[in-house]
XYZ file of C-alpha atoms in Angstrom:
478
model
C -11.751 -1.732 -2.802
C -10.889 0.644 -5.499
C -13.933 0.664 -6.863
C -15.274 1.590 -3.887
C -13.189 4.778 -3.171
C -14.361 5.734 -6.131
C -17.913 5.269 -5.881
C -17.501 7.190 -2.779
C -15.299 9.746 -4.138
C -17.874 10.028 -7.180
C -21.043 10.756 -4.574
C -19.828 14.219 -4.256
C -20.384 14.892 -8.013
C -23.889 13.413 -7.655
C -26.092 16.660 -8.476
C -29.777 14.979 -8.073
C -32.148 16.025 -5.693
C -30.403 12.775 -3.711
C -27.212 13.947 -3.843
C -25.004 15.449 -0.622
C -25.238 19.049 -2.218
C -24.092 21.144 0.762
C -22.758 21.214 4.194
C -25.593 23.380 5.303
C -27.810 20.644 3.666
C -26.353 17.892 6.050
C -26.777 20.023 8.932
C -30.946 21.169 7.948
C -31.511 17.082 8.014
C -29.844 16.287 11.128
C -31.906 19.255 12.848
C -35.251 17.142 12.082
C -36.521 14.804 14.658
C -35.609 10.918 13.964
C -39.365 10.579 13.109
C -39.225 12.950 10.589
C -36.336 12.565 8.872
C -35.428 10.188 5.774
C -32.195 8.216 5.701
C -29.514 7.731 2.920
C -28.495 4.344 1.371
C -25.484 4.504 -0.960
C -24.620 1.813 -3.159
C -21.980 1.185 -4.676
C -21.055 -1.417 -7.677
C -17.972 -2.968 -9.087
C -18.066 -0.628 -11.981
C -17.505 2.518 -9.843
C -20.856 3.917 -9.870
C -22.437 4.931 -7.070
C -26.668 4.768 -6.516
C -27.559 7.412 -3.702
C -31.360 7.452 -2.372
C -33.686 8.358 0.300
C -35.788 6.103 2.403
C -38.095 7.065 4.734
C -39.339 4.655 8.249
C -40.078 1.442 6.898
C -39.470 2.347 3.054
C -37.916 -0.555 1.222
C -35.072 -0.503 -0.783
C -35.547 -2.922 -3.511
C -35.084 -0.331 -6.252
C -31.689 0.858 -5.222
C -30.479 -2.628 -5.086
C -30.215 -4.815 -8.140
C -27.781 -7.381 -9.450
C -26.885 -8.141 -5.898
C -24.605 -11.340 -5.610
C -23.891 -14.005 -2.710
C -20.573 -13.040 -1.053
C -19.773 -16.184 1.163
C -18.593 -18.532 -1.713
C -15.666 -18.398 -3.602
C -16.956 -18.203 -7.232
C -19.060 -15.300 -6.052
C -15.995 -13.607 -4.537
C -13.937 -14.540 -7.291
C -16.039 -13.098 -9.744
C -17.838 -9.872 -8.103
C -14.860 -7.154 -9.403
C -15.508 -8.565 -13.234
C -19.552 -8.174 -13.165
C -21.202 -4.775 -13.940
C -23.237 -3.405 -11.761
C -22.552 -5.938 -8.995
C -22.736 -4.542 -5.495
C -20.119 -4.177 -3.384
C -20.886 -2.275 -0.395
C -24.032 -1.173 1.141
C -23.447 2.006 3.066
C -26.796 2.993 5.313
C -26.732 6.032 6.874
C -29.525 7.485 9.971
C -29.537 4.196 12.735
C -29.635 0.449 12.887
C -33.114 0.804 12.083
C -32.904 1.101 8.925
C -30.345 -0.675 8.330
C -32.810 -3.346 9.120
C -35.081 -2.526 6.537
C -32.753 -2.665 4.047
C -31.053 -5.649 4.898
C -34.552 -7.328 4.991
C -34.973 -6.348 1.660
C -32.154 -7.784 0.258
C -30.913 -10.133 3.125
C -28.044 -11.933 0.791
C -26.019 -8.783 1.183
C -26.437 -8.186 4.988
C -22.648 -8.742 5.682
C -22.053 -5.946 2.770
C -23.546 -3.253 5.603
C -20.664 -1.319 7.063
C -20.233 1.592 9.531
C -19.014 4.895 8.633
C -16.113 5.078 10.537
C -13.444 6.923 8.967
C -10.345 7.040 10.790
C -7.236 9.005 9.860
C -4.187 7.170 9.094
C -0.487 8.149 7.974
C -2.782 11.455 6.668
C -5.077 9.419 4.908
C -8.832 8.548 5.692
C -10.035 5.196 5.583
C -12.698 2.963 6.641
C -13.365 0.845 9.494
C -13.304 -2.900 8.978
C -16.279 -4.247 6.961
C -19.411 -5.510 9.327
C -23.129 -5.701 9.891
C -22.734 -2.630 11.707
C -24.972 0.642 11.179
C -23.718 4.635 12.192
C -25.525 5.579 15.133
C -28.444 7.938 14.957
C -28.047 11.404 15.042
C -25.970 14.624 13.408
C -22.766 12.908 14.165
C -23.666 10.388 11.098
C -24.277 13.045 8.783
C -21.143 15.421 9.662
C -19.001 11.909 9.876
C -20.312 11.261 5.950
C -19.774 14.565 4.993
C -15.854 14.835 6.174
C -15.481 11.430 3.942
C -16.495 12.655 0.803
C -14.792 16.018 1.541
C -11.868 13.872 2.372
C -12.527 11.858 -0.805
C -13.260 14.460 -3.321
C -9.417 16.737 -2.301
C -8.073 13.819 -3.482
C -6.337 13.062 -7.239
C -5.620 9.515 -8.769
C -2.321 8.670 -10.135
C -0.508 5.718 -11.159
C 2.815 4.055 -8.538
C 5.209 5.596 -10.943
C 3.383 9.055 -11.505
C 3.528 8.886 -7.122
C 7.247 8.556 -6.914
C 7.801 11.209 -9.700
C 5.233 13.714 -7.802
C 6.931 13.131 -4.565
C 10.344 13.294 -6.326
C 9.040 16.836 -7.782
C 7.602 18.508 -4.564
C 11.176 17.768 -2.571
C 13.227 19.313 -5.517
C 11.146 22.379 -5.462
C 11.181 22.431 -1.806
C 15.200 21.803 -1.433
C 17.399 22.785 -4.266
C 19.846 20.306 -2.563
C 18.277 18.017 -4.085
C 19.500 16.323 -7.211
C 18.827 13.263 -9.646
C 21.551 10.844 -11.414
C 21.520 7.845 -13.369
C 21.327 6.292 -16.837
C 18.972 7.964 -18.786
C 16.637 9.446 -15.652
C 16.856 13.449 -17.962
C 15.170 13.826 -21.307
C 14.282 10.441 -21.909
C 12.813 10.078 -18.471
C 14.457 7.132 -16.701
C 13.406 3.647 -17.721
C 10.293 3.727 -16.243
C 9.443 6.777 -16.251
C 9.394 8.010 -12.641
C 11.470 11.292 -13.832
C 9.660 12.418 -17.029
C 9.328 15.934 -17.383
C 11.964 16.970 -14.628
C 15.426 17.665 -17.087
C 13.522 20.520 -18.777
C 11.919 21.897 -15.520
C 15.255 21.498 -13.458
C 17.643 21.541 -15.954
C 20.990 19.035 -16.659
C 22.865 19.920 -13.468
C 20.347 19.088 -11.104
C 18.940 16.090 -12.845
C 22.066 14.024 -14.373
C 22.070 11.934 -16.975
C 25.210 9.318 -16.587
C 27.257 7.054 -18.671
C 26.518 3.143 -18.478
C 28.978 3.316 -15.289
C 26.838 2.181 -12.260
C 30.315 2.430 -9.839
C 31.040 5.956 -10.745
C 27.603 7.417 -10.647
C 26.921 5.691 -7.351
C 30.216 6.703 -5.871
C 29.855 10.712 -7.201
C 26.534 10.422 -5.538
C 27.780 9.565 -2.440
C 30.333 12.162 -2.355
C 28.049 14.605 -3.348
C 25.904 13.639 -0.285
C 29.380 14.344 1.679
C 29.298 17.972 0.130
C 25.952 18.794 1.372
C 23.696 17.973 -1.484
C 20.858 15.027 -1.525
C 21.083 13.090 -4.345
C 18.724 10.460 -5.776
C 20.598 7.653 -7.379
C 18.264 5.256 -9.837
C 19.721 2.381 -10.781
C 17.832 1.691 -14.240
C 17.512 -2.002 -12.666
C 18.375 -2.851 -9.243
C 20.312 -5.645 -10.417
C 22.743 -3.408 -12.040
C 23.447 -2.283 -8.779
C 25.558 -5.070 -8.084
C 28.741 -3.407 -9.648
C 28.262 -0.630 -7.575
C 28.404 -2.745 -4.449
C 31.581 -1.485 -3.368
C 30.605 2.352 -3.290
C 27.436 1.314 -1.645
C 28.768 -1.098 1.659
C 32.405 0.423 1.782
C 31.688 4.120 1.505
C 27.492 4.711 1.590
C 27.002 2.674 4.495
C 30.227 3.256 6.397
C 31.562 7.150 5.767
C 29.522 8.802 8.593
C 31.006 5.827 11.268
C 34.707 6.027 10.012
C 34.532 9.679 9.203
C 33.479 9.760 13.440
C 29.892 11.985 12.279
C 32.145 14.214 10.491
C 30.015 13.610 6.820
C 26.447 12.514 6.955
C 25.387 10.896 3.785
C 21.732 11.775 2.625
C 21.160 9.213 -0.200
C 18.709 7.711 -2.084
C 19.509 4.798 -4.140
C 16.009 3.680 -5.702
C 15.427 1.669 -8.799
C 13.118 -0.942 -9.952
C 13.513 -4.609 -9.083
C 11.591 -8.280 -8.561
C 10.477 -10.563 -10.423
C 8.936 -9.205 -13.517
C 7.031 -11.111 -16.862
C 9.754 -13.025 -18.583
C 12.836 -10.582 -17.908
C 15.188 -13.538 -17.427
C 17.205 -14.098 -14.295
C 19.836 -10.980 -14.386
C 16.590 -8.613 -14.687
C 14.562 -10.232 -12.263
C 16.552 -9.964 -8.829
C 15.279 -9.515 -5.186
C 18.503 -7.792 -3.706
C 16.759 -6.681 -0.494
C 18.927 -9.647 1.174
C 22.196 -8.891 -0.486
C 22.134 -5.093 0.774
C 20.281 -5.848 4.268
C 23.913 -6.752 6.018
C 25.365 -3.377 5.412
C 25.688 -1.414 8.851
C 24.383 1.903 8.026
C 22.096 1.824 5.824
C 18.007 1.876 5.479
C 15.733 0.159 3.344
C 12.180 0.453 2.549
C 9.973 -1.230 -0.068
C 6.975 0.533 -1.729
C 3.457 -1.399 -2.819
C 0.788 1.261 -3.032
C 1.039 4.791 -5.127
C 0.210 6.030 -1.235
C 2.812 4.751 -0.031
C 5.505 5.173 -2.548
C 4.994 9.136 -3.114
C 5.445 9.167 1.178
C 8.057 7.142 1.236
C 10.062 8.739 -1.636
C 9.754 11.952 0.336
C 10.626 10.952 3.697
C 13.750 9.018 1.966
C 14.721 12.388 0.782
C 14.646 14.026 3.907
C 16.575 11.615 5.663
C 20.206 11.960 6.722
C 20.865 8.126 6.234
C 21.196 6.535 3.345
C 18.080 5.390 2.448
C 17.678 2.157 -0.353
C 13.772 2.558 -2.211
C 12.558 -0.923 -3.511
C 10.009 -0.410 -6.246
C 8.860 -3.659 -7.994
C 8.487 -3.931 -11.504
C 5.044 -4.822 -11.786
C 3.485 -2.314 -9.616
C 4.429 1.105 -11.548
C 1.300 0.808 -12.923
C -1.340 0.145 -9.562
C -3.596 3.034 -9.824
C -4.788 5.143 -6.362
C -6.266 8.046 -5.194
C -3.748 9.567 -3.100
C -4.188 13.284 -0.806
C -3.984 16.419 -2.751
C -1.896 17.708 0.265
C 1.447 17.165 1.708
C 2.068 14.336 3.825
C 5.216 12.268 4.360
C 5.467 8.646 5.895
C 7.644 7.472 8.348
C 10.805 5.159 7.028
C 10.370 2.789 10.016
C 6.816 2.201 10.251
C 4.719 -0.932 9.331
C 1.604 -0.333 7.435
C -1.337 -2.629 9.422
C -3.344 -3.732 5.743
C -6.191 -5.987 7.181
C -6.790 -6.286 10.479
C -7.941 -9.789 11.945
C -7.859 -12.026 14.913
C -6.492 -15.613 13.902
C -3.185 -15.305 12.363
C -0.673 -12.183 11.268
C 0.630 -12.362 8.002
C 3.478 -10.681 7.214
C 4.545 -9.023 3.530
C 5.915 -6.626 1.712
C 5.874 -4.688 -2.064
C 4.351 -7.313 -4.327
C 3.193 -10.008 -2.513
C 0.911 -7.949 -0.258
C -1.357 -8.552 -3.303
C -0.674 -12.216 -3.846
C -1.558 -12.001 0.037
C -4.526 -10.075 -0.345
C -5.898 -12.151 -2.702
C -5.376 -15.178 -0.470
C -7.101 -13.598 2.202
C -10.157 -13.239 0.443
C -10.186 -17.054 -0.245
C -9.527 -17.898 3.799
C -12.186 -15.333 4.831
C -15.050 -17.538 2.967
C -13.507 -20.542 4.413
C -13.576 -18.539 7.848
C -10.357 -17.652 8.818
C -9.937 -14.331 9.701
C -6.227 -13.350 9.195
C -4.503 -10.077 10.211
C -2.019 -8.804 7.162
C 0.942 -5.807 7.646
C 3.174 -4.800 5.360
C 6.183 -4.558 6.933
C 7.553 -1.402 4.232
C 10.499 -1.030 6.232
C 12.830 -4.184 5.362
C 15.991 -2.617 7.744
C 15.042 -1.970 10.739
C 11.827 -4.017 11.192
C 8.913 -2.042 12.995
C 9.097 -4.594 16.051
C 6.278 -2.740 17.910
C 3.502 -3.051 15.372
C 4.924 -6.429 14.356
C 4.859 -7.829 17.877
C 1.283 -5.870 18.851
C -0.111 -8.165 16.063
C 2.145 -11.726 17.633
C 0.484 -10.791 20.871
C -3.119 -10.674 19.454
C -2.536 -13.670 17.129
C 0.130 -16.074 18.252
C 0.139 -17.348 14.839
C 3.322 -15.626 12.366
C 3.236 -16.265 8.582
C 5.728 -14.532 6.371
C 5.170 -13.859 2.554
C 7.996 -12.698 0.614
C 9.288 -12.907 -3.052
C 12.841 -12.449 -1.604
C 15.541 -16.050 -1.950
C 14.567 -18.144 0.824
C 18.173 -18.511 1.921
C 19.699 -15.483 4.045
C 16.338 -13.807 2.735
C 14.511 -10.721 4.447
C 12.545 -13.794 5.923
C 14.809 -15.256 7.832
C 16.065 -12.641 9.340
C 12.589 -11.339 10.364
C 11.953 -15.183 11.724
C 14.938 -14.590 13.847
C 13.659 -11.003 15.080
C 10.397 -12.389 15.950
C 11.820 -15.823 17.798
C 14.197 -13.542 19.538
C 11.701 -10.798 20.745
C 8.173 -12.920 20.835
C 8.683 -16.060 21.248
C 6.480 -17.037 24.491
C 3.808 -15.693 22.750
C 3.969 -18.278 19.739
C 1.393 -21.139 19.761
C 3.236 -22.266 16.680
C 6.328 -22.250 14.559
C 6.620 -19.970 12.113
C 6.091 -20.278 8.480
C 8.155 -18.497 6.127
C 6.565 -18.339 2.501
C 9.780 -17.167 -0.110
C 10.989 -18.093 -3.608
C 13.177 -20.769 -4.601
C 17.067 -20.713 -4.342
C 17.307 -20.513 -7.875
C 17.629 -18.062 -10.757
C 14.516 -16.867 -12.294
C 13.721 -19.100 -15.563
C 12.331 -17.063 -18.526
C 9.726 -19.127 -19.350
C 6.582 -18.126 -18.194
C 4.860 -21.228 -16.304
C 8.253 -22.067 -14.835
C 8.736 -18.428 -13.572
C 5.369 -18.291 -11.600
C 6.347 -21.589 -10.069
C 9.555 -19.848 -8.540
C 7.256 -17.712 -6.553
C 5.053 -17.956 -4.060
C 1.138 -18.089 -4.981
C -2.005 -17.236 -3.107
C -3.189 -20.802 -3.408
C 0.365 -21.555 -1.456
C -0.501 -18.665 0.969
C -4.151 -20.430 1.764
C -2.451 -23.956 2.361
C 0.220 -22.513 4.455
C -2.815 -20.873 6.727
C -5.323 -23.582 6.836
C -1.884 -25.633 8.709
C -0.732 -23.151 10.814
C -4.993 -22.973 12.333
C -5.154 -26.379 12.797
């Protein structure tokens, strides 16, 4: 799918004759009469680049379309985002009738033809679900096109990491409440570097470098928050967070109840955590279900560079204290994310895929494990729906029981322990809240109750696996 943003994005640089050169362009072309006019196929290929061409009534479009590969089996699928040149996506433009020609041309990628409907989400524009489906005829196509690749092209790719930073950035310009602590988050950058750059632009007050002293720093956070300021609290691994339990249950979670709304406590406590490549078990801790009992406290889990920038923010802004997952091994995922300002809500699900036979529910890393899955039980012909949930405390019940109601079918995919995990308490939400509309039990996917082993092989068997995720839907169907 990222190559395919791209290729889209990239069709506004095209400057060919058969390029999209200008709004007033778009509009001359959808004056003409249907007979007259020529259609647009874009193509676009697994290596980003993107073929753009004309084709008049009952032109072929052999020329534009090479390389093109089978999509129903799995070796295909599997190996379509390694091959140059492959095609993706076959985007027709001007009326099912041409889509027709083109599909007769090259009939092996027929399901590959999609409809340009772009629909605005959380600020961002994406497509409709892939289909054999064409844009209807007429200037609506044309203008609809155009507004993606404007959307598209005011757009800038960064990495998850670069996301949180710029979100981190824009709120401490905006608010100069706003402050970062923690070990080494100044002029070394923090760990991972989500707050490079900001010591020299901010200065040492506002961005705090700390002793190795995860109970202090958390707890002169918190009473910071009390003073009016909104710190940002990184732990340089979530599992160091453990010795600052104390300050975060007893006085982060708790002071604006026992205080009786005297002291609000806007707090972020972020750092990275999960199961990373051979950190051994004290760096490679889920403690979403160690902090999820603590009245009083929020906490969302980020999985795109989208998502992590808007979360970030809104965390910010909140008056509750607010605890940011970020996993290990997704500081690197690269997107294209809005050039402007947009901020997510902290208690919203994010709807991934939609689909009709089962809803699969996940979160940070194993959306991807999940996605990868669902690739594999499309081909086999199961068409499941996938949310992330993002918000682990509270659970967005409306979008989560929408998708019950349409499925009846609830898997749950999570790297968290299995025991007292975020799992099991979302099994108990959904039982409690949906369960009439449940045609079967529910299957909760998690890790195993014990600490992570160093060793490679044995770590990746501790987790849970697409090839797990496809067994545990192909049972649930029957």
């Amino acid at each position: 799918m990222a190559a395919i943003i791209q290729g889209i994005g990239a069709a506004t640089a095209l400057t060919s004759a058969n390029s999209l050169d200008t709004k007033k362009s778009l509009f001359a072309n959808s004056r003409r009469s249907l007979s007259e006019r020529k259609g647009r196929l874009f193509v676009v290929r697994s290596d980003g680049r993107l073929s753009c061409g004309l084709i008049g009534r009952g032109g072929r479009a052999e020329q534009l379309i090479t390389n093109a590969v089978a999509a129903k089996e799995d070796a295909a699928a599997a190996s379509t985002s390694s091959k140059p040149g492959v095609v993706l996506l076959l985007v027709v433009v001007n009326g099912a009738e041409l889509v027709q020609n083109a599909t007769d041309s090259v009939g092996h990628i027929k399901e590959f033809v999609v409809q340009l409907d772009f629909q605005k989400k959380d600020g961002k524009t994406v497509l409709s679900e892939m289909g054999t489906r064409a844009v209807t005829n007429g200037p609506g196509a044309w203008v609809l096109l155009w507004d993606a690749l404007e959307s598209w092209s005011s757009r800038h790719e960064l990495l998850l990491f670069e996301a949180l930073r710029e979100g981190l950035e824009e709120e401490m310009d905006r608010d100069p409440t706003v402050c970062v602590m923690g070990e080494d988050v100044g002029h070394y950058g923090g760990s991972y570097k989500v707050t490079k750059g900001l010591a020299p632009k901010y200065g040492d007050l506002r961005v705090l470098d700390t002793p190795i002293a995860e109970n202090s720093f958390t707890g002169m956070g918190i009473g910071a928050a009390m003073t009016g300021l909104r710190p940002v609290i990184e732990g340089m691994n979530m599992g160091f967070l453990l010795l600052a339990f104390n300050q975060i249950s007893n006085n982060c979670g708790m002071l604006h109840y026992t205080s009786g709304g005297q002291f609000k406590i806007p707090v972020v406590i972020r750092g990275p955590g999960g199961v990373g490549r051979q950190l051994g078990a004290e760096h490679s801790q889920r403690l979403e279900s160690y902090f999820q009992s603590i009245p009083g406290i929020q906490m969302v889990a980020c999985s795109t560079p989208y998502n992590a920038k808007g979360l970030m923010k809104a965390a910010i802004r909140s008056d509750n204290p607010v605890i940011l997952f970020e996993h290990v091994l997704l500081y690197n995922l690269k997107e294209r994310i809005p050039d402007e300002e947009y901020v997510l809500n902290l208690e919203e699900a994010e709807m991934v895929r939609p689909g009709e036979h089962v809803t699969i529910l996940t979160y940070s890393r194993m959306r991807y494990h999940v996605m990868q899955a669902a690739k594999t039980l499309v081909n086999k012909g199961y068409d499941p729906e996938v949310i992330d949930i993002r918000s682990l405390k509270p659970f967005d019940l409306y979008t989560i029981g929408k998708s019950v109601k349409k499925t009846h079918r609830v898997l749950i995919v999570e790297e968290c322990m299995r025991t007292g995990g975020i799992g099991a308490s979302l099994t108990a939400a959904i039982t409690e809240n949906f369960h009439d509309y449940l045609d079967a039990p529910i299957v909760c996917l998690s890790s195993q109750d014990v600490p992570t082993p160093y060793a490679g092989t044995l770590e990746n068997w501790t987790v849970v696996q697409p090839p797990q995720i496809v067994t545990a839907v192909e049972q649930l169907c029957q």
